[in-house]
XYZ file of C-alpha atoms in Angstrom:
787
model
C -0.011 32.794 19.135
C 2.442 31.295 21.613
C 3.843 27.903 20.572
C 2.412 25.515 18.015
C 0.000 22.607 18.194
C 1.930 20.841 15.449
C 4.352 18.231 16.685
C 2.384 17.496 19.854
C 0.458 14.369 20.796
C -3.277 14.857 20.253
C -5.814 12.100 20.809
C -7.753 11.082 17.710
C -10.972 13.047 17.366
C -12.604 10.398 15.126
C -12.352 7.510 17.591
C -15.276 8.172 19.977
C -17.830 7.572 17.221
C -16.239 4.234 16.354
C -15.686 3.144 19.948
C -19.326 3.826 20.787
C -20.574 1.704 17.899
C -21.888 4.619 15.892
C -19.797 3.977 12.806
C -21.667 3.561 9.531
C -20.332 1.062 7.025
C -21.826 -0.073 3.728
C -23.046 -3.247 5.384
C -25.188 -1.475 7.989
C -26.613 1.338 5.859
C -30.369 1.553 6.180
C -31.526 1.548 2.549
C -35.243 1.037 1.945
C -36.088 -1.760 -0.471
C -32.508 -2.853 -0.991
C -31.886 -6.094 -2.858
C -29.065 -8.491 -2.059
C -26.441 -9.706 -4.529
C -24.625 -13.017 -4.659
C -22.048 -14.162 -7.196
C -21.583 -17.561 -8.780
C -17.821 -18.067 -8.856
C -15.668 -20.438 -10.836
C -14.464 -23.517 -8.934
C -11.722 -24.121 -11.518
C -8.674 -22.035 -12.368
C -8.812 -22.283 -16.156
C -11.637 -23.466 -18.383
C -13.772 -22.621 -21.366
C -17.293 -21.655 -20.399
C -19.633 -23.762 -22.505
C -22.853 -22.324 -21.118
C -24.452 -20.783 -18.058
C -27.998 -21.815 -17.113
C -29.593 -19.426 -14.602
C -33.228 -20.457 -15.109
C -33.586 -22.499 -11.925
C -31.998 -19.778 -9.835
C -34.206 -17.090 -11.375
C -37.302 -19.105 -10.466
C -36.271 -19.737 -6.859
C -38.305 -18.236 -3.981
C -37.245 -14.715 -3.033
C -35.129 -14.234 -6.155
C -35.690 -11.179 -8.341
C -33.263 -12.124 -11.108
C -30.284 -14.223 -12.136
C -27.907 -13.206 -14.894
C -24.904 -14.445 -16.825
C -22.686 -12.163 -18.883
C -24.901 -12.556 -21.951
C -27.994 -11.553 -19.950
C -26.623 -8.379 -18.379
C -24.889 -5.678 -20.355
C -22.041 -4.738 -18.023
C -19.311 -2.533 -19.504
C -15.697 -3.327 -18.712
C -14.543 -0.717 -16.173
C -11.174 0.956 -16.684
C -8.248 -0.679 -14.935
C -6.736 1.120 -11.953
C -3.397 0.686 -13.683
C -3.401 -0.809 -17.176
C -0.466 -3.099 -17.751
C -1.623 -4.644 -21.027
C -4.793 -3.542 -22.860
C -5.059 -6.947 -24.528
C -5.759 -8.643 -21.185
C -9.034 -6.899 -20.312
C -11.156 -8.583 -17.672
C -14.930 -8.841 -18.249
C -17.000 -8.178 -15.095
C -18.673 -11.560 -15.574
C -16.737 -14.304 -17.343
C -17.615 -14.765 -20.994
C -15.752 -17.370 -23.047
C -13.418 -18.647 -20.342
C -12.505 -18.361 -16.666
C -8.939 -17.703 -15.600
C -8.831 -18.118 -11.815
C -10.727 -19.816 -9.019
C -13.252 -17.346 -7.653
C -13.850 -15.433 -10.877
C -17.506 -14.272 -11.103
C -19.462 -16.147 -13.767
C -23.058 -15.197 -12.906
C -24.951 -13.077 -10.398
C -28.154 -13.628 -8.426
C -30.322 -10.861 -6.934
C -32.947 -11.404 -4.281
C -34.978 -9.991 -1.448
C -32.792 -11.577 1.233
C -29.240 -12.766 1.595
C -30.489 -16.247 2.493
C -32.596 -16.547 -0.650
C -29.658 -15.459 -2.769
C -27.264 -17.908 -1.108
C -29.649 -20.788 -1.842
C -30.228 -19.712 -5.442
C -26.532 -19.367 -6.228
C -26.273 -23.139 -5.804
C -28.878 -23.646 -8.553
C -26.893 -22.005 -11.339
C -25.495 -24.600 -13.734
C -22.226 -23.734 -15.495
C -20.646 -25.946 -18.154
C -16.871 -25.805 -17.687
C -14.457 -27.369 -20.195
C -11.222 -27.564 -18.171
C -7.974 -26.258 -19.612
C -4.462 -26.744 -18.236
C -3.713 -24.192 -15.528
C -0.437 -22.444 -14.766
C -0.152 -21.311 -11.152
C 3.596 -20.715 -10.876
C 4.999 -17.550 -12.510
C 8.316 -19.183 -13.419
C 6.549 -22.116 -15.044
C 4.339 -19.638 -16.878
C 7.443 -18.334 -18.677
C 8.071 -21.747 -20.225
C 7.219 -21.519 -23.945
C 5.296 -24.774 -23.603
C 3.073 -23.475 -20.785
C -0.656 -23.083 -21.373
C -1.395 -19.494 -22.311
C -4.049 -17.350 -20.693
C -4.414 -15.217 -23.799
C -3.224 -17.256 -26.806
C -3.321 -14.155 -28.993
C -0.394 -12.729 -26.980
C 1.838 -15.642 -27.975
C 3.091 -16.104 -24.392
C 2.169 -15.437 -20.770
C 4.264 -12.262 -20.692
C 2.066 -9.231 -20.106
C 4.963 -6.781 -20.207
C 8.645 -6.409 -19.506
C 12.036 -5.030 -20.462
C 15.745 -5.638 -19.993
C 18.737 -3.371 -19.594
C 21.509 -3.670 -22.161
C 24.264 -3.602 -19.542
C 23.406 -7.041 -18.175
C 26.326 -8.856 -16.554
C 28.735 -6.041 -17.449
C 27.781 -4.231 -14.229
C 29.591 -6.992 -12.303
C 32.724 -7.040 -14.429
C 35.013 -5.277 -11.963
C 33.724 -7.015 -8.828
C 36.180 -9.041 -6.742
C 33.334 -10.895 -5.023
C 29.833 -11.607 -6.378
C 27.027 -12.983 -4.248
C 23.925 -14.414 -5.917
C 20.526 -15.514 -4.717
C 17.096 -16.447 -5.980
C 14.697 -14.729 -3.570
C 10.954 -15.238 -3.266
C 8.865 -12.335 -2.029
C 5.792 -14.424 -1.485
C 2.193 -13.644 -2.367
C 0.208 -12.316 0.586
C -3.462 -11.491 1.146
C -4.626 -7.996 2.086
C -7.201 -9.191 4.669
C -8.837 -5.896 5.685
C -11.297 -6.210 8.562
C -14.023 -5.147 6.127
C -13.910 -6.698 2.684
C -15.243 -5.073 -0.455
C -18.756 -3.680 -0.111
C -21.033 -1.592 -2.329
C -24.620 -0.334 -2.256
C -26.069 1.291 -5.375
C -29.155 3.504 -5.545
C -30.424 4.252 -9.055
C -31.329 7.841 -9.885
C -32.292 9.381 -13.183
C -32.501 12.472 -15.394
C -34.988 14.163 -13.052
C -32.781 13.622 -10.026
C -29.495 15.152 -8.957
C -27.574 12.033 -9.968
C -28.009 9.114 -12.317
C -26.668 6.864 -9.605
C -25.548 7.124 -5.983
C -22.940 4.622 -4.890
C -21.985 3.877 -1.291
C -18.742 1.945 -1.413
C -15.811 0.868 0.714
C -12.947 2.417 -1.220
C -9.739 4.367 -0.735
C -10.393 6.654 -3.703
C -14.010 7.830 -4.080
C -13.330 10.318 -6.870
C -11.310 7.814 -8.863
C -14.110 5.285 -8.518
C -16.639 7.936 -9.597
C -14.611 8.733 -12.695
C -14.178 5.046 -13.514
C -17.917 4.354 -13.297
C -18.702 7.472 -15.323
C -16.322 6.389 -18.070
C -17.619 2.813 -18.124
C -21.324 3.692 -18.202
C -21.088 6.846 -20.320
C -22.038 9.446 -17.715
C -20.588 12.819 -16.990
C -18.689 12.517 -13.693
C -20.946 15.008 -11.903
C -23.925 12.711 -12.599
C -22.344 10.033 -10.378
C -22.288 10.461 -6.613
C -19.886 8.271 -4.677
C -19.950 8.182 -0.889
C -17.540 6.231 1.259
C -18.802 5.840 4.819
C -16.430 4.370 7.368
C -13.997 2.009 5.653
C -12.712 -0.986 7.565
C -9.177 -0.958 6.204
C -7.793 -0.737 2.702
C -4.003 -1.336 2.600
C -3.995 -0.838 -1.191
C -6.664 -3.464 -1.882
C -9.536 -1.011 -2.336
C -8.379 1.115 -5.250
C -10.313 1.500 -8.483
C -13.490 -0.064 -9.851
C -13.587 -3.836 -9.420
C -15.735 -6.217 -11.441
C -18.349 -6.620 -8.728
C -18.783 -2.844 -8.509
C -19.647 -2.658 -12.204
C -22.096 -5.569 -11.927
C -23.840 -3.967 -8.940
C -24.324 -0.687 -10.824
C -25.651 -2.529 -13.888
C -28.130 -4.454 -11.722
C -29.444 -1.322 -10.014
C -30.020 0.290 -13.403
C -31.611 -2.864 -14.843
C -33.972 -3.445 -11.925
C -34.604 0.153 -10.914
C -34.025 -0.757 -7.267
C -31.144 -0.318 -4.831
C -28.794 -3.288 -4.494
C -26.060 -4.219 -2.059
C -23.121 -6.619 -2.089
C -20.914 -7.252 0.927
C -18.018 -9.583 0.323
C -17.675 -12.692 2.478
C -14.302 -13.551 3.940
C -13.766 -16.459 1.555
C -14.693 -14.216 -1.385
C -12.213 -11.671 -0.108
C -9.405 -14.208 0.154
C -10.031 -15.455 -3.383
C -11.085 -12.260 -5.140
C -9.440 -9.165 -3.647
C -6.097 -8.638 -5.396
C -3.185 -10.146 -3.511
C 0.106 -8.388 -2.889
C 3.868 -8.878 -3.384
C 4.274 -12.077 -5.514
C 7.751 -11.578 -6.940
C 10.666 -13.872 -7.705
C 13.954 -11.983 -7.683
C 17.228 -13.173 -9.201
C 19.819 -10.793 -7.811
C 23.617 -10.527 -8.013
C 25.652 -8.050 -5.980
C 29.278 -7.257 -6.788
C 31.761 -5.911 -4.246
C 35.440 -5.354 -3.611
C 36.954 -7.410 -0.829
C 36.972 -4.368 1.431
C 33.154 -4.284 1.227
C 32.695 -1.500 -1.325
C 29.711 -2.240 -3.570
C 30.663 -2.133 -7.259
C 27.474 -3.124 -9.047
C 24.160 -4.975 -8.941
C 22.216 -7.023 -11.471
C 18.523 -7.781 -10.897
C 16.164 -9.965 -12.894
C 12.725 -9.775 -11.317
C 9.511 -11.663 -12.107
C 6.233 -10.036 -11.113
C 3.260 -12.397 -10.913
C 0.238 -10.580 -12.376
C -2.194 -13.333 -11.587
C -5.074 -13.454 -14.040
C -5.877 -10.611 -16.443
C -2.586 -8.744 -16.045
C -3.408 -7.479 -12.583
C -1.377 -4.341 -12.114
C 0.560 -5.829 -9.208
C 2.731 -7.568 -11.764
C 3.702 -4.180 -13.122
C 5.158 -3.181 -9.748
C 8.193 -5.292 -10.642
C 8.629 -2.929 -13.590
C 7.987 0.316 -11.712
C 8.198 0.824 -7.946
C 10.467 -2.145 -7.224
C 12.840 -1.060 -9.952
C 12.657 2.584 -8.889
C 13.718 1.755 -5.319
C 16.198 -1.067 -6.024
C 19.235 1.111 -5.253
C 17.974 1.758 -1.759
C 20.181 3.720 0.633
C 23.523 2.755 -0.885
C 26.145 4.030 -3.305
C 25.899 1.530 -6.154
C 27.805 2.767 -9.180
C 26.296 0.370 -11.741
C 22.873 -1.297 -11.853
C 21.215 -3.484 -14.472
C 17.550 -4.287 -13.902
C 15.360 -6.567 -15.999
C 11.693 -7.003 -15.146
C 8.926 -9.192 -16.506
C 5.224 -9.298 -15.601
C 3.753 -12.765 -16.016
C 0.174 -14.022 -16.332
C -0.897 -16.973 -14.179
C -4.204 -18.697 -13.434
C -4.410 -17.253 -9.953
C -6.125 -14.363 -8.190
C -5.053 -11.053 -9.747
C -2.231 -9.264 -7.941
C -2.508 -5.605 -6.937
C -1.188 -3.261 -4.308
C -0.558 -4.137 -0.683
C 0.880 -1.758 1.884
C 4.062 -0.517 0.243
C 3.228 -1.677 -3.307
C 6.603 -2.569 -4.766
C 8.789 -0.754 -2.259
C 8.901 -3.507 0.412
C 9.864 -5.932 -2.345
C 12.826 -3.738 -3.326
C 14.029 -3.297 0.250
C 13.707 -6.996 1.053
C 15.717 -7.916 -2.041
C 18.510 -5.431 -1.408
C 18.800 -5.961 2.345
C 19.000 -9.715 1.917
C 21.803 -9.263 -0.598
C 23.738 -6.996 1.765
C 23.541 -9.619 4.515
C 24.619 -12.335 2.065
C 27.579 -10.185 1.073
C 28.512 -9.600 4.722
C 28.514 -13.351 5.351
C 30.630 -13.980 2.250
C 33.140 -11.300 3.280
C 33.055 -12.359 6.955
C 32.090 -8.791 7.829
C 29.579 -7.465 10.339
C 26.462 -6.514 8.345
C 26.317 -3.241 10.297
C 29.830 -2.330 9.162
C 29.053 -3.199 5.539
C 25.975 -0.987 5.522
C 27.768 1.970 7.069
C 30.548 1.668 4.520
C 28.156 2.032 1.578
C 25.506 4.517 2.776
C 24.784 7.538 0.637
C 26.032 10.574 2.565
C 23.844 13.566 3.566
C 25.945 15.908 1.417
C 24.730 14.128 -1.729
C 21.099 15.234 -1.358
C 19.020 15.883 -3.346
C 20.326 12.700 -4.906
C 19.428 11.368 -8.369
C 19.731 7.587 -8.404
C 20.743 5.453 -11.362
C 17.143 4.236 -11.621
C 15.552 7.657 -11.945
C 14.437 8.575 -8.432
C 15.432 11.933 -6.972
C 15.734 11.530 -3.214
C 14.667 14.818 -1.616
C 16.549 14.653 1.688
C 18.193 12.037 3.828
C 20.695 11.071 6.490
C 20.639 7.296 6.439
C 23.187 6.667 9.181
C 21.239 8.799 11.677
C 18.276 6.427 12.275
C 20.544 3.407 11.746
C 22.808 4.414 14.607
C 19.841 5.246 16.811
C 18.197 1.872 16.189
C 21.441 0.074 17.075
C 21.828 2.167 20.228
C 18.280 1.425 21.365
C 18.773 -2.269 20.682
C 22.147 -2.313 22.519
C 23.636 -4.096 19.542
C 26.958 -5.063 21.120
C 25.219 -6.649 24.118
C 22.964 -8.630 21.768
C 25.992 -9.927 19.876
C 27.604 -10.962 23.140
C 24.485 -12.877 24.197
C 24.300 -14.506 20.771
C 27.916 -15.691 21.102
C 27.316 -16.955 24.649
C 24.397 -19.161 23.561
C 26.381 -20.631 20.696
C 29.407 -21.339 22.925
C 27.181 -22.969 25.530
C 25.619 -25.267 22.940
C 22.126 -24.005 23.664
C 19.315 -25.131 21.402
C 17.440 -21.812 21.362
C 19.673 -19.358 19.559
C 19.536 -15.596 19.174
C 19.310 -13.818 15.839
C 19.891 -10.097 15.255
C 18.739 -8.641 11.966
C 19.158 -5.116 10.669
C 17.744 -3.238 7.721
C 18.146 0.241 6.323
C 15.599 1.447 3.802
C 14.303 4.339 1.764
C 10.923 4.386 0.064
C 8.904 6.657 -2.214
C 5.666 8.381 -1.164
C 3.356 11.068 -2.468
C 4.252 12.486 -5.845
C 1.938 12.564 -8.806
C -1.037 14.913 -8.974
C -1.930 17.410 -6.283
C -4.841 17.488 -3.865
C -7.903 19.603 -3.176
C -8.766 21.155 0.167
C -11.198 23.786 1.393
C -11.264 25.532 4.762
C -14.303 27.532 5.832
C -14.906 29.439 9.060
C -18.551 29.791 10.091
C -20.270 31.104 13.192
C -19.929 27.804 15.073
C -16.384 26.919 14.148
C -14.688 25.700 10.993
C -15.155 23.066 8.307
C -12.465 21.221 6.346
C -13.099 19.461 3.040
C -10.383 17.307 1.487
C -10.078 15.000 -1.487
C -8.275 12.263 0.414
C -10.262 9.460 2.054
C -9.307 8.166 5.483
C -9.783 4.544 6.454
C -8.163 4.548 9.863
C -5.147 6.826 9.544
C -6.394 9.794 11.595
C -6.962 12.401 8.885
C -9.689 14.180 10.843
C -7.256 14.713 13.705
C -4.172 15.750 11.760
C -5.986 18.093 9.382
C -7.902 19.697 12.244
C -4.595 20.230 14.046
C -3.258 22.113 11.029
C -6.316 24.383 10.880
C -6.378 24.893 14.633
C -2.706 25.803 14.607
C -3.214 28.275 11.766
C -6.458 29.888 12.937
C -6.604 29.288 16.683
C -9.998 27.550 16.469
C -10.390 24.663 18.970
C -10.214 21.137 17.575
C -13.678 20.288 18.872
C -15.159 23.122 16.805
C -13.693 21.853 13.507
C -15.851 19.654 11.266
C -14.194 17.274 8.826
C -15.801 16.389 5.472
C -14.406 13.751 3.111
C -15.339 10.873 0.830
C -18.491 12.311 -0.743
C -18.102 13.474 -4.315
C -21.177 15.693 -4.009
C -19.560 17.584 -1.126
C -15.915 17.513 -2.233
C -15.557 18.289 -5.943
C -12.314 16.457 -6.647
C -9.591 14.467 -4.990
C -6.913 11.858 -5.447
C -8.005 9.684 -2.552
C -5.640 7.840 -0.253
C -2.702 5.698 -1.311
C 1.059 5.835 -1.475
C 1.238 7.535 1.945
C 0.287 10.812 0.262
C -2.405 12.249 2.505
C -0.655 14.365 5.113
C 2.120 15.689 2.917
C -0.163 16.640 0.004
C -3.678 17.096 1.411
C -2.256 18.427 4.667
C -0.274 21.000 2.714
C -3.436 21.928 0.806
C -5.263 22.376 4.116
C -2.386 24.473 5.422
C -2.389 26.783 2.406
C -6.192 27.067 2.357
C -6.075 27.973 6.052
C -3.476 30.645 5.346
C -5.740 32.119 2.664
C -8.661 32.192 5.089
C -6.479 33.947 7.671
C -5.446 36.553 5.099
C -9.084 37.122 4.186
C -10.013 37.389 7.870
C -7.258 39.916 8.504
C -8.655 42.121 5.768
C -12.138 41.940 7.327
C -10.736 42.592 10.782
C -8.654 45.534 9.601
C -11.704 47.213 8.078
C -13.738 46.790 11.237
C -10.977 47.647 13.709
C -9.816 50.581 11.592
C -6.253 49.326 11.417
C -3.722 48.351 8.805
C -3.880 44.756 7.610
C -0.192 44.452 8.479
C -1.020 45.213 12.131
C -3.625 42.454 12.471
C -2.449 39.317 14.250
C -3.870 36.149 15.718
C -4.063 36.448 19.489
C -3.391 33.798 22.102
C -7.147 33.673 22.700
C -7.858 32.621 19.138
C -9.174 35.989 17.984
C -7.839 38.572 15.565
C -6.571 41.803 17.033
C -4.428 44.845 16.529
C -0.807 44.379 17.534
C -0.052 46.308 20.692
C -3.723 47.094 21.402
C -5.069 44.241 23.593
C -8.584 45.654 23.709
C -8.981 45.814 19.918
C -10.018 42.269 18.948
C -12.677 40.565 16.908
C -13.782 36.933 17.217
C -14.150 34.406 14.406
C -17.991 34.213 14.570
C -18.194 37.959 14.058
C -15.777 37.737 11.137
C -17.884 34.972 9.568
C -20.990 37.164 9.893
C -19.087 40.082 8.393
C -18.174 37.981 5.365
C -21.810 36.903 4.975
C -22.945 40.538 5.114
C -20.594 41.186 2.211
C -22.229 38.325 0.288
C -19.268 36.035 0.726
C -18.077 33.087 2.774
C -15.034 33.181 5.000
C -13.545 30.306 3.040
C -10.802 29.379 0.618
C -9.985 26.317 -1.440
C -6.831 25.287 -3.192
C -5.360 22.537 -5.325
C -1.920 21.977 -3.885
C 0.709 20.512 -6.212
C 3.779 18.997 -4.490
C 7.281 19.685 -5.694
C 7.752 15.957 -6.304
C 7.696 12.637 -4.510
C 9.226 12.411 -1.056
C 11.490 9.653 0.234
C 11.035 8.566 3.852
C 13.745 6.343 5.262
C 14.783 4.575 8.426
C 16.307 1.557 10.099
C 14.925 -1.481 11.901
C 16.515 -4.003 14.232
C 14.847 -7.353 14.860
C 15.746 -9.763 17.637
C 14.431 -13.331 17.383
C 14.922 -16.687 19.040
C 15.226 -19.776 16.848
C 14.832 -23.300 18.200
C 17.293 -25.397 16.210
C 15.489 -28.657 17.080
C 12.041 -27.584 15.830
C 12.722 -24.589 13.592
C 10.297 -22.455 15.582
C 10.974 -18.696 15.454
C 9.886 -16.389 18.245
C 10.188 -12.627 17.748
C 11.578 -11.079 20.946
C 12.085 -7.398 20.126
C 11.505 -5.078 17.211
C 13.117 -1.632 17.139
C 12.058 0.858 14.445
C 13.479 4.316 13.837
C 11.577 5.803 10.914
C 12.125 9.259 9.425
C 9.006 10.759 7.844
C 10.178 14.358 7.766
C 8.403 16.780 10.041
C 5.987 15.052 12.422
C 2.589 16.669 12.974
C 1.211 14.232 15.578
C 3.603 11.674 17.146
C 0.656 9.560 18.329
C -0.577 9.018 14.779
C 2.943 8.304 13.550
C 3.432 5.625 16.211
C 0.152 4.038 15.209
C 1.307 3.769 11.604
C 4.677 2.387 12.710
C 2.987 -0.265 14.854
C 0.553 -1.309 12.124
C 3.209 -1.390 9.428
C 5.617 -3.393 11.539
C 2.902 -5.912 12.424
C 2.161 -6.570 8.761
C 5.834 -6.660 7.795
C 6.770 -9.075 10.573
C 3.796 -11.243 9.639
C 5.051 -11.552 6.082
C 8.530 -12.501 7.273
C 7.311 -15.215 9.643
C 3.827 -16.471 8.793
C 1.772 -15.169 5.879
C 1.669 -16.740 2.419
C -1.035 -17.326 -0.179
C -0.476 -20.614 -1.983
C -2.125 -22.531 -4.827
C -1.732 -26.142 -5.869
C -0.467 -27.061 -9.325
C -3.996 -26.810 -10.767
C -4.490 -23.293 -9.427
C -6.744 -24.259 -6.530
C -6.351 -21.973 -3.495
C -4.778 -23.704 -0.514
C -5.158 -20.705 1.820
C -8.685 -19.586 0.981
C -9.881 -19.050 4.537
C -8.444 -17.674 7.766
C -8.295 -21.247 9.017
C -5.529 -21.839 6.467
C -3.946 -18.389 6.135
C -1.750 -17.415 9.086
C -2.697 -13.971 10.394
C -0.933 -13.299 13.726
C -2.686 -12.070 16.832
C -1.286 -9.510 19.256
C -0.032 -12.406 21.380
C 2.274 -13.523 18.558
C 4.026 -10.171 18.285
C 6.426 -8.394 20.634
C 5.857 -4.897 21.950
C 7.295 -2.506 19.403
C 10.036 -0.063 20.305
C 9.529 2.826 17.918
C 10.912 6.312 17.641
C 11.805 8.785 14.907
C 14.364 11.100 13.464
C 13.116 14.148 11.552
C 14.678 15.188 8.251
C 12.231 17.643 6.662
C 11.371 17.490 2.988
C 11.879 20.695 0.984
C 9.033 19.750 -1.359
C 5.989 20.813 0.686
C 5.311 23.554 3.249
C 4.867 21.067 6.102
C 8.229 19.408 5.458
C 6.380 16.105 5.782
C 6.935 12.720 4.167
C 4.749 9.618 4.239
C 4.673 7.197 7.183
C 1.787 4.837 6.394
C 3.929 2.192 4.712
C 7.457 2.832 5.977
C 7.451 0.292 8.785
C 6.211 -2.375 6.384
C 9.194 -1.620 4.160
C 11.754 -1.715 6.970
C 10.487 -4.507 9.182
C 10.295 -7.475 6.827
C 13.978 -7.690 5.835
C 15.107 -7.030 9.411
C 13.148 -10.058 10.644
C 14.193 -12.292 7.749
C 17.815 -11.284 8.301
C 17.467 -12.016 12.017
C 16.258 -15.571 11.388
C 19.162 -16.294 9.036
C 21.604 -14.543 11.374
C 20.750 -16.938 14.209
C 21.871 -19.860 12.030
C 24.771 -18.416 10.026
C 27.375 -20.294 12.110
C 25.664 -23.486 10.889
C 26.285 -22.495 7.271
C 22.772 -21.204 6.628
C 22.871 -18.270 4.223
C 19.260 -17.740 3.128
C 15.710 -18.805 3.983
C 12.810 -17.620 1.879
C 9.807 -15.996 3.496
C 7.777 -16.927 5.361
C 10.442 -18.404 7.596
C 8.185 -21.156 8.876
C 9.445 -23.859 11.266
C 9.564 -26.356 8.397
C 11.676 -24.083 6.207
C 13.985 -23.171 9.085
C 14.436 -26.811 10.075
C 15.211 -27.811 6.484
C 17.728 -24.979 6.167
C 19.504 -26.203 9.299
C 19.693 -29.723 7.881
C 21.090 -28.496 4.546
C 23.474 -25.945 6.062
C 26.103 -24.765 3.607
C 24.966 -27.383 1.052
C 21.791 -25.438 0.265
C 21.442 -24.112 -3.275
C 20.896 -20.348 -3.343
C 21.153 -19.757 -7.076
C 19.877 -21.104 -10.336
C 19.893 -19.460 -13.730
C 16.823 -17.259 -14.312
C 14.256 -18.287 -16.932
C 15.476 -17.893 -20.511
C 12.623 -15.458 -21.210
C 14.664 -12.603 -19.708
C 17.049 -12.755 -22.669
C 14.207 -12.229 -25.137
C 12.645 -9.172 -23.495
C 12.761 -5.874 -25.380
C 15.561 -3.585 -24.281
C 14.732 -0.604 -22.169
C 15.080 2.677 -24.035
C 17.291 5.128 -22.150
C 14.668 7.778 -22.909
C 11.827 5.777 -21.382
C 10.167 8.145 -18.896
C 10.492 7.295 -15.233
C 6.897 7.388 -14.102
C 7.065 5.634 -10.738
C 7.226 9.005 -8.987
C 3.974 9.922 -10.738
C 2.032 6.798 -9.778
C 2.801 5.761 -6.217
C 0.062 3.449 -4.888
């Protein structure tokens, strides 16, 4: 064929169905006889449960049943990532509750209205206990313990023996305590599940329709919890209204819904309300980072020491473990740092459990490192651009094994950095910044830069099948799209390989009865791993088709080629061709399908990288920050569809900028949520954000046949520190050196008032000194578990 479809802009084939209102979500599935579920949730953050009386609720009109933990035998589902097995979370609270919003009882009824009324009738006897909402306070030996049998609120952690020695030869050391605040996932669609009971005489013991990123993982989790063979559980994900890391694994409500369907012998459905989502879906980020960076006076980095607290929330939510895994893995970033010491601790608090949110540990690492580089530039009176360029890893060093165990596959970190600065017209921005300061203007200009690398893919492989039939082709993959454009990109790969038009390619995903296995979607793995599986399955189909064509055209297999018209023919003989429908019929006549499936295993994790420039205005009288421009140059290896890449860049940048300027989940001292609704939690609208200026460089990965790397989370990694740096940059002439996120008007105004008198450092909690030392032989598993 002439040319290639790959690398061209193709409109998304999945959008017309959604735009015309034909999308099917769990909430609008037509399920005959379905019952509605409502949960009774704890109004206190920490308490013993003295008793749960559901009698009045069970007797209410329209109610089929009401159950506490003792009334409903619900097994504890396996954790998505188990940080500490001694902190298991029961699906319904038993002896105590550990965060506001924890399910204590469940009501089932014929209508949502009846259930909502009956939930109010459940009487729970709470014996309040002291709550600990702050992760640093939780490390105090005198703090109330979530699990007294542990002896502390530490769910896990380690320290490096090197400690302060990594800074011994530094001429300058900059230090800062940095908060990477807790944020909410806020997908458009919250959690949702509908369960249809089956039985021994049916194909499945249970069929579950659920909004999830990983249908096969959820199937396996339910099978393990309830004692089924995996093939006896069917999991179907219809359209999913966003995931961002918050819809991975079996959550407590899923297990309760399955138990209710089995108990009652009727289908049940639960669709999370927005307030339930804000209180119950695992939050993201939630780290406190004590970081010290050592340098020579010429700007050469000599060493870095990090002591990082990950807030688990209640029950050792795996988000706390990200401080021990992904954040540590990526702490070196794009720089030559000859010595690094990293201590990490995961801490239990009486707050909503913490999990993954777009980037899952990698944005936290980039934000920490890029803030420290800007602090160092200010201390050395050096342009932050110059300091970064001086310390970049060079292209000749790749593949590059970092001190923290990552093996970067390919990279040229100065390439996107220079392009982002060129697009921003950096020198002109600096001139305008200086002009405003000299003129005494009250609205100042800030220019922030960031350079980042992140980890994507890795871990297990992915399943794909490609089949050609008389009407076109069908793709089956084990990933599960929730807005990324998988149907388009995978169809492009098949169309490019086989010459079959996009409109004739069917896409099948997210049904465990149709797709036998799969790793789902997370860690920006889908295109590079599932796309490579699709590519290789397509190549196998083409080889099979060439053999069929050769037999029917009486030619050598080596002479069969794909023609510009999308048929197979004999090279040099234009009249000797055979079309795909005829080849599909030929395979059927031989008792076969014209199909192939494969489990593709990648050569390792890939490491996308890039650079962002943020331009903001800061009003020094009010502290108000207005983002003016955002320039992103992200390198995700070979690009299959630039349109889809831009979409991911835009979405990632929007969420990253929002964290830098507006978003934060907060609790009061008693663990009560202060941002439990969208009236209190600041989600920006399109009007709050500038138009994004995005482009790409392409540095292919050698680890998969497409040369692709992930792009779904990259802009979230790069954007946040660029914006935070920009806000501080606008005020650096006033002595301001750091402002924690979100950089709200109040925080900015206070920073201006404090100026150079602000305290950036305090000694980390003493608990770091008591952590077990990290064994040099401890396996580096972050590349195997990117989420």
